[in-house]
Short mmCIF file of C-alpha atoms in Angstrom, two decimals:
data_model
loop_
_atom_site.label_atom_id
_atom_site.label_comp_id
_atom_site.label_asym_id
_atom_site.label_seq_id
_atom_site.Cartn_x
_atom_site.Cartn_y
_atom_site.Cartn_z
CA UNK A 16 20.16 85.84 -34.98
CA UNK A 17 19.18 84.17 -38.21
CA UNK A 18 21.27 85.88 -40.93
CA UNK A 19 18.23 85.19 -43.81
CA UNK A 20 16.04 87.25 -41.82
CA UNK A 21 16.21 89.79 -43.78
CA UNK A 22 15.96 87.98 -46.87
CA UNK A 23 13.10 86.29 -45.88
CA UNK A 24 11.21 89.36 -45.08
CA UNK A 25 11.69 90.70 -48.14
CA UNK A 26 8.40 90.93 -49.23
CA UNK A 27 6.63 91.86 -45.69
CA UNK A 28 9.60 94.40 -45.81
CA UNK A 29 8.86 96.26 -49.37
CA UNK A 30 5.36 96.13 -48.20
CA UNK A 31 5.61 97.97 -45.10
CA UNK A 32 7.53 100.31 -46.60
CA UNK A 33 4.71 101.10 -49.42
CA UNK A 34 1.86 100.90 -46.32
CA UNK A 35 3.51 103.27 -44.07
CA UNK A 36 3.79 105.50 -47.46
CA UNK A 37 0.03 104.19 -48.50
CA UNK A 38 -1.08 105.21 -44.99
CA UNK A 39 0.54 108.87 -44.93
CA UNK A 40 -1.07 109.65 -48.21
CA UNK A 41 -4.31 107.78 -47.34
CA UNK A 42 -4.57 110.10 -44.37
CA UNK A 43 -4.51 113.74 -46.68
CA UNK A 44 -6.95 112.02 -49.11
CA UNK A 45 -9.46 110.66 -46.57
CA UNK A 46 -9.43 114.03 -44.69
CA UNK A 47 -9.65 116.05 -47.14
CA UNK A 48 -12.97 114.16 -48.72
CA UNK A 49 -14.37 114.15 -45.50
CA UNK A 50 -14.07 117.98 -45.02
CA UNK A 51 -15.36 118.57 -48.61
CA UNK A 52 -18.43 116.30 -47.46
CA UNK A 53 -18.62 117.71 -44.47
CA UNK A 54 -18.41 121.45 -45.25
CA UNK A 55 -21.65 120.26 -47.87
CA UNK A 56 -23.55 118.34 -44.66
CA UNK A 57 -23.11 121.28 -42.51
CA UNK A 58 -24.01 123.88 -44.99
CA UNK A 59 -27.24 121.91 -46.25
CA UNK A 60 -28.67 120.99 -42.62
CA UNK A 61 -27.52 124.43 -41.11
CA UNK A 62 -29.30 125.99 -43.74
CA UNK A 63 -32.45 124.65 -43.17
CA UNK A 64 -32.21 125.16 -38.91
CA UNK A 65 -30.95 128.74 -39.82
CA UNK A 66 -34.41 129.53 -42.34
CA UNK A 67 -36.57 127.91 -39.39
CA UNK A 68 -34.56 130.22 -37.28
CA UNK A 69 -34.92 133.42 -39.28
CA UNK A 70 -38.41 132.94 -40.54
CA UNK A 71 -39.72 132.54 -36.53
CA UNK A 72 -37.57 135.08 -35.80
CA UNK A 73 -39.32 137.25 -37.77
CA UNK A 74 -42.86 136.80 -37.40
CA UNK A 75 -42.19 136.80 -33.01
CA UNK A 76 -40.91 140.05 -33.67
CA UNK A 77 -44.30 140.86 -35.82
CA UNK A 78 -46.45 139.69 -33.34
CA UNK A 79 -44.76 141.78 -30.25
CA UNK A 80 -44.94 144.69 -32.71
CA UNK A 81 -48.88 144.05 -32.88
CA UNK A 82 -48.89 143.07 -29.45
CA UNK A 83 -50.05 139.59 -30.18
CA UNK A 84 -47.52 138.11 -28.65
CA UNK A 85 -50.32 135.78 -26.55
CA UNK A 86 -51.89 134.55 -29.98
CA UNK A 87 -51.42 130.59 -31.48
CA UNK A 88 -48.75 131.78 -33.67
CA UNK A 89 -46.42 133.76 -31.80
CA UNK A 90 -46.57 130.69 -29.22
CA UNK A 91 -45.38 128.60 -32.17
CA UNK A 92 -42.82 130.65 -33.25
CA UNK A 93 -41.17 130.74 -29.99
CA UNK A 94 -41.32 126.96 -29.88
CA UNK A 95 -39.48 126.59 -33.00
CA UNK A 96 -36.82 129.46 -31.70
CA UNK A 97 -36.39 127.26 -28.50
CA UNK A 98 -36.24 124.34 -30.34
CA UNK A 99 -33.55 125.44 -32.83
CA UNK A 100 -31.60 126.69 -29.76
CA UNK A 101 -30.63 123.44 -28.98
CA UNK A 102 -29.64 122.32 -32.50
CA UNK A 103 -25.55 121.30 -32.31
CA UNK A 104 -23.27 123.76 -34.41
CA UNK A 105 -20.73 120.71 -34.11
CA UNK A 106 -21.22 117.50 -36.10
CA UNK A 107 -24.06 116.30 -34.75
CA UNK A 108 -23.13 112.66 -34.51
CA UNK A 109 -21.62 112.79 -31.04
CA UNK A 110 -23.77 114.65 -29.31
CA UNK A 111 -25.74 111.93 -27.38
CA UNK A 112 -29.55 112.92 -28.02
CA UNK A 113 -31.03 112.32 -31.34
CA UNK A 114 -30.46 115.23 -34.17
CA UNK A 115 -32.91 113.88 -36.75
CA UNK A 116 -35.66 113.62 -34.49
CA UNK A 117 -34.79 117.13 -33.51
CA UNK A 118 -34.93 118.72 -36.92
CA UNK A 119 -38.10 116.29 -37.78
CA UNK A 120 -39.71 118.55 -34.70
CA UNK A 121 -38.58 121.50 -36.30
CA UNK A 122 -39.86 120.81 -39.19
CA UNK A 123 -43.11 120.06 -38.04
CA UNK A 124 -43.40 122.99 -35.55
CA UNK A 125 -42.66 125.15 -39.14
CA UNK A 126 -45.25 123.65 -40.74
CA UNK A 127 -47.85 124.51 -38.31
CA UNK A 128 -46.71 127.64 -37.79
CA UNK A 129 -47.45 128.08 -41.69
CA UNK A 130 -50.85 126.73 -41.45
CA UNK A 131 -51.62 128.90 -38.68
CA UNK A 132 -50.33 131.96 -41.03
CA UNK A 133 -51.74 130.90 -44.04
CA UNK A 134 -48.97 130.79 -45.66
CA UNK A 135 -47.25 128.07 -47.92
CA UNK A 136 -44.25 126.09 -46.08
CA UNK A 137 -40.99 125.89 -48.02
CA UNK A 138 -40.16 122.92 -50.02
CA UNK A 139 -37.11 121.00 -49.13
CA UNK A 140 -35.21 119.29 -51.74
CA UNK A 141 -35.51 115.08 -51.06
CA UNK A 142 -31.56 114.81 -50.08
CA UNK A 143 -31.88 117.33 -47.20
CA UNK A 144 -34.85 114.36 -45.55
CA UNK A 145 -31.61 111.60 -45.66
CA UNK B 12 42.22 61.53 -69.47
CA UNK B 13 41.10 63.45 -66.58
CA UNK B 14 38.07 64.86 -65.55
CA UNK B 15 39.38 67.81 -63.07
CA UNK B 16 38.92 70.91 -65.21
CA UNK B 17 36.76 68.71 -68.00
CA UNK B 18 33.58 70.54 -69.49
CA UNK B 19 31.31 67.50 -68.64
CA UNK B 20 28.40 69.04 -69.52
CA UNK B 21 29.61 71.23 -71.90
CA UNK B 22 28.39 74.35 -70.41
CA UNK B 23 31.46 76.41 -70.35
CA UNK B 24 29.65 79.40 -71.68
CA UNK B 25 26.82 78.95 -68.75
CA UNK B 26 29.00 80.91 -66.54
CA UNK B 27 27.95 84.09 -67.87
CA UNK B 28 24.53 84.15 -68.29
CA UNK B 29 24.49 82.03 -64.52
CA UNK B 30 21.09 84.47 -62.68
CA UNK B 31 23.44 85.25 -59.77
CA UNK B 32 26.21 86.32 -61.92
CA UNK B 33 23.62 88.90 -64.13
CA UNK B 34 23.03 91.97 -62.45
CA UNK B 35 20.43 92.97 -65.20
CA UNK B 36 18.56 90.06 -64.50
CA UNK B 37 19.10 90.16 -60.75
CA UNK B 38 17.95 93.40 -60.81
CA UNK B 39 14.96 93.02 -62.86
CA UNK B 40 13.88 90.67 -60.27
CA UNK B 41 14.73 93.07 -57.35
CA UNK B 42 12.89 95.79 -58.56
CA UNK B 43 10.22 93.57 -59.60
CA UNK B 44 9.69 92.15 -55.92
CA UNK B 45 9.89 95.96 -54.66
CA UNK B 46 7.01 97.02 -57.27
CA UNK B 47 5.18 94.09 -56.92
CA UNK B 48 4.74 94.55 -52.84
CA UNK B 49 5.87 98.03 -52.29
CA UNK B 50 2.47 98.82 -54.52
CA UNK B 51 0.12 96.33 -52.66
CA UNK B 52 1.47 97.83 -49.14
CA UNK B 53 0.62 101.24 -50.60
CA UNK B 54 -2.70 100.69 -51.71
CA UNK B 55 -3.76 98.92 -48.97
CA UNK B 56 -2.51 101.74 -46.73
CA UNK B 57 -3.93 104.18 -48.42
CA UNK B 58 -7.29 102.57 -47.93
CA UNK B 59 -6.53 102.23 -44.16
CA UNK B 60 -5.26 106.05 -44.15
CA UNK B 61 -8.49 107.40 -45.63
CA UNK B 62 -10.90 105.68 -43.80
CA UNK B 63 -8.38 106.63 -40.38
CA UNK B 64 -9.03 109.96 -41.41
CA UNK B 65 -12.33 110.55 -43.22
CA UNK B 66 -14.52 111.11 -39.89
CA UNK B 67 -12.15 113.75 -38.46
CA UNK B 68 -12.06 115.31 -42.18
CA UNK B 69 -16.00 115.44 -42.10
CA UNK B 70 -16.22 116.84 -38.80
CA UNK B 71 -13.80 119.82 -39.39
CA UNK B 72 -15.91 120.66 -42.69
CA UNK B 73 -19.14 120.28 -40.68
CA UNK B 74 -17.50 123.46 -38.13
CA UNK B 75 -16.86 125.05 -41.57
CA UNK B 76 -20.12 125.09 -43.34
CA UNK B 77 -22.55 124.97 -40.36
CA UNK B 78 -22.22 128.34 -39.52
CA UNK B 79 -21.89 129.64 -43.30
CA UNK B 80 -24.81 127.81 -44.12
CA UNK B 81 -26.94 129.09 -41.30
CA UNK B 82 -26.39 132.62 -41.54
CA UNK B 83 -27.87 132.11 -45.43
CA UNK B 84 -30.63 130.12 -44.01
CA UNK B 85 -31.30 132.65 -41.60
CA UNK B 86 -31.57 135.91 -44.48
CA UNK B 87 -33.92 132.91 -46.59
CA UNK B 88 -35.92 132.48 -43.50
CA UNK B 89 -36.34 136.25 -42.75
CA UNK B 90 -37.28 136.92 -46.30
CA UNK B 91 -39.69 134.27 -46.31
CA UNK B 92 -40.99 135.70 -43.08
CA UNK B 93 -41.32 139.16 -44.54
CA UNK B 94 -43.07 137.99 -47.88
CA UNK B 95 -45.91 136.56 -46.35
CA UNK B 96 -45.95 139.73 -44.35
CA UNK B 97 -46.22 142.50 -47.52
CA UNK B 98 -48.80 140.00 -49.35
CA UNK B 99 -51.06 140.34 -46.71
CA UNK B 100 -51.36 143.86 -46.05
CA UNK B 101 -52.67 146.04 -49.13
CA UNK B 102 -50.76 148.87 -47.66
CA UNK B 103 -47.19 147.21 -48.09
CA UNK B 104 -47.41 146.42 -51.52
CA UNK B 105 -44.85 148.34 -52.69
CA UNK B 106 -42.40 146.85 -51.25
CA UNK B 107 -43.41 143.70 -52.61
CA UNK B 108 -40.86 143.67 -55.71
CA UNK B 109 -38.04 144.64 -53.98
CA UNK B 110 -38.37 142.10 -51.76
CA UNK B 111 -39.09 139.23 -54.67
CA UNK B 112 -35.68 140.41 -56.17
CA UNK B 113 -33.88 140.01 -52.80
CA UNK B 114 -35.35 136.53 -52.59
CA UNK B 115 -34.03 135.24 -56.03
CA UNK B 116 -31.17 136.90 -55.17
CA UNK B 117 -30.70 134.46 -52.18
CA UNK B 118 -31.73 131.68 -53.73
CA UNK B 119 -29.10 131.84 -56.07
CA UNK B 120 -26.22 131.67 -53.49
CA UNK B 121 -24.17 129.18 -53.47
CA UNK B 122 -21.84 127.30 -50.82
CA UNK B 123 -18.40 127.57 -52.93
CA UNK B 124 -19.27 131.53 -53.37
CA UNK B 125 -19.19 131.51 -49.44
CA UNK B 126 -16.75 129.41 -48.32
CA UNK B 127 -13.29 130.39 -49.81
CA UNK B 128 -12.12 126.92 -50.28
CA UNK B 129 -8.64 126.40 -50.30
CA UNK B 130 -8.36 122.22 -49.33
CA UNK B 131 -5.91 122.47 -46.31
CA UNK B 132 -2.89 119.64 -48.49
CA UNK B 133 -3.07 118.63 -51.74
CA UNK B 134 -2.29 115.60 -53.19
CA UNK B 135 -0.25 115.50 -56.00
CA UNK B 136 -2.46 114.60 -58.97
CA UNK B 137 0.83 112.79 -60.66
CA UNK B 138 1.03 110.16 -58.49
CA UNK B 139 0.76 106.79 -59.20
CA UNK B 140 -2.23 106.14 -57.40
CA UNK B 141 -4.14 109.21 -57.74
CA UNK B 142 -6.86 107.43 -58.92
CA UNK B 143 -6.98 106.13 -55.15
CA UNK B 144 -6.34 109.28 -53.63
CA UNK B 145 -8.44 111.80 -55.86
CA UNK B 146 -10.95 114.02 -53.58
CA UNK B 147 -14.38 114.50 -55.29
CA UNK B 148 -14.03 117.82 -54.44
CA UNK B 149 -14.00 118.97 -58.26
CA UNK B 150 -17.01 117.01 -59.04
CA UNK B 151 -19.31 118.80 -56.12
CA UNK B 152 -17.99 122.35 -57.08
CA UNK B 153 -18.52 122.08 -60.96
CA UNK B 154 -21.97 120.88 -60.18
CA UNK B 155 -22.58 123.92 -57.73
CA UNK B 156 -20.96 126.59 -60.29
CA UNK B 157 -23.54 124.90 -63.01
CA UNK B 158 -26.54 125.33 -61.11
CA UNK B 159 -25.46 128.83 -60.27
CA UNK B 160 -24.79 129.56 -63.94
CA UNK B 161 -28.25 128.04 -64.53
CA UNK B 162 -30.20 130.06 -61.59
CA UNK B 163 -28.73 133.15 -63.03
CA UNK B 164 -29.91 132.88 -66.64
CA UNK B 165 -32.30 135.64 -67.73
CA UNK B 166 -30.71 137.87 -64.97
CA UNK B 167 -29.48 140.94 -66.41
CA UNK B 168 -27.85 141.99 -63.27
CA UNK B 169 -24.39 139.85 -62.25
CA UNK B 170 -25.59 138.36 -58.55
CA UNK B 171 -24.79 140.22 -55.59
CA UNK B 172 -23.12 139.09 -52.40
CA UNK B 173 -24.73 137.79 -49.37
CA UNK B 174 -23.39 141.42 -47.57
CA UNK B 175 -25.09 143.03 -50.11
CA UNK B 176 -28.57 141.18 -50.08
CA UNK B 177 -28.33 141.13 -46.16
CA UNK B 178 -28.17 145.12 -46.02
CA UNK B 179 -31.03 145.57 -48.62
CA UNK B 180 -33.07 143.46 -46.32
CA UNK B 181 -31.85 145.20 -43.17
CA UNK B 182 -33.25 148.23 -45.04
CA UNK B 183 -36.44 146.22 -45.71
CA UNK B 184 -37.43 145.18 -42.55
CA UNK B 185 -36.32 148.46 -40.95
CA UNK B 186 -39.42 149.61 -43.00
CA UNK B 187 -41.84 147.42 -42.34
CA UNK B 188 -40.51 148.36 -38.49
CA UNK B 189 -39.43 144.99 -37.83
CA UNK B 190 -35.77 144.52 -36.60
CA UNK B 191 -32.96 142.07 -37.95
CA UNK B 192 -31.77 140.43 -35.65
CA UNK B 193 -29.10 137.39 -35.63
#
């Protein structure tokens, strides 16, 4: 046993103590930006799924009150329902098929169904496309 | 003459200012040593420590606001829905305003008004390297509280909650004899 050891580890000593500190504190810090970020990600994308969801919703439930439920529309409404049925509630990242091609569908399926109504598709602000 | 016990190099006073005799001195350098890499090891663990824990952070917050944001989505997308409906039809007209309110209304909500957001540890904002460890949570709520602030000028009315504007729509739809359903 070398009795400078100690002395000679000084330094790696004093900083293991401040990175096993560093670390601890690190952890709180990094997790708690990551749930602020991630609380904002899953509001912003969930919103949008949730308007397809609501707005399709909606007119299906028009068209089997008009008994229309055969027409173009009400066929492309229940395509987007089905569609958004599969969305993840969980981050989306593991799940192992692709979640941005999935809400790029969507979003297309929407806009159809809009042109088929007539009516003018929501606007999406440029950071909910990233 | 002897030497034994002779000041040869007349240092006789050295003996008290000799570094391993100080303890202020010693000291100074002690401390200075434990600063010096006590503070390195910190920041660079602190680093390592946020980036350990960042993805499991984001992925908790993702279970949080998924769900809160959908259910807005879902009134926004219902709305929408029912708009396009009453413009059409001459005979639905008068529900037309009502409905524009409870649309502006919604658009006004924002995510800090719905999620009551306590972070789960705080970190104290005196230490040392709080510039390291500062969340940018403050940043991302000031700038939602503005734009609410802003979306709500030229409203008489203070905005309602999303319990509220979800019933008056209930009541909406229930007249245009459409359900509500999520």
């Amino acid at each position: 046993m070398d009795p400078f050891e100690d002395v000679l580890n000084l330094e790696q000593n004093f900083y293991n103590v401040g990175h096993e500190h560093g670390f601890e504190q690190g952890k709180l810090a990094g997790f708690e930006d990551g749930r602020q970020l991630g609380i904002q990600k899953g509001f912003e994308i969930w919103e949008e799924v949730g308007f397809y969801h609501g707005f399709a919703s909606l007119w299906r439930a028009y068209h089997i009150k008009s008994g229309a439920t055969e027409s173009r529309a009400a066929q492309q409404a229940n395509t987007i329902l089905d569609l958004v049925a599969k969305f993840p509630t969980s981050n989306p990242k593991h799940e192992d098929f692709d979640v941005v091609k999935l809400l790029n569908q969507i979003r297309s399926k929407y806009k159809v169904l809009c042109a088929t109504l007539g009516t003018r598709p929501r606007m999406f602000v440029a950071s909910n496309d990233s | 003459m002897t030497l034994i016990g002779a000041d040869i190099f007349g240092d006789d006073a050295a003996d008290d200012v000799a570094v391993g005799t100080n303890p202020t001195h010693a000291d100074r350098e002690w401390n200075k040593l434990q600063n010096e890499f006590t503070n390195a090891g910190f920041r660079e663990g602190a680093i390592a420590g946020k980036e350990a824990a960042l993805q499991d952070g984001f992925d908790h917050g993702f279970d949080t606001g998924a769900p809160v944001g959908r259910s807005l989505g879902v009134l926004r997308g219902y709305a929408a829905a029912a708009l396009a409906i009453v413009t059409k039809d001459a005979t639905l007209q008068a529900l037309e305003p009502d409905l524009r309110d409870i649309i502006a209304q919604l658009s006004n909500v924002r995510l800090h008004e719905l999620v009551k957001d306590e972070p789960a540890v705080t970190t104290s904002s005196a230490h040392p390297h709080s510039d390291l460890l500062g969340s940018e949570r403050s940043e991302v709520r000031e700038m939602d509280e503005l734009e609410a602030a802003l979306g709500q000028l030229g409203s008489a009315r203070p905005a309602e909650g999303i319990d509220g504007l979800r019933a008056r729509l209930q009541v909406l739809l229930s007249q245009l004899g459409l359900p509500f359903e999520f």
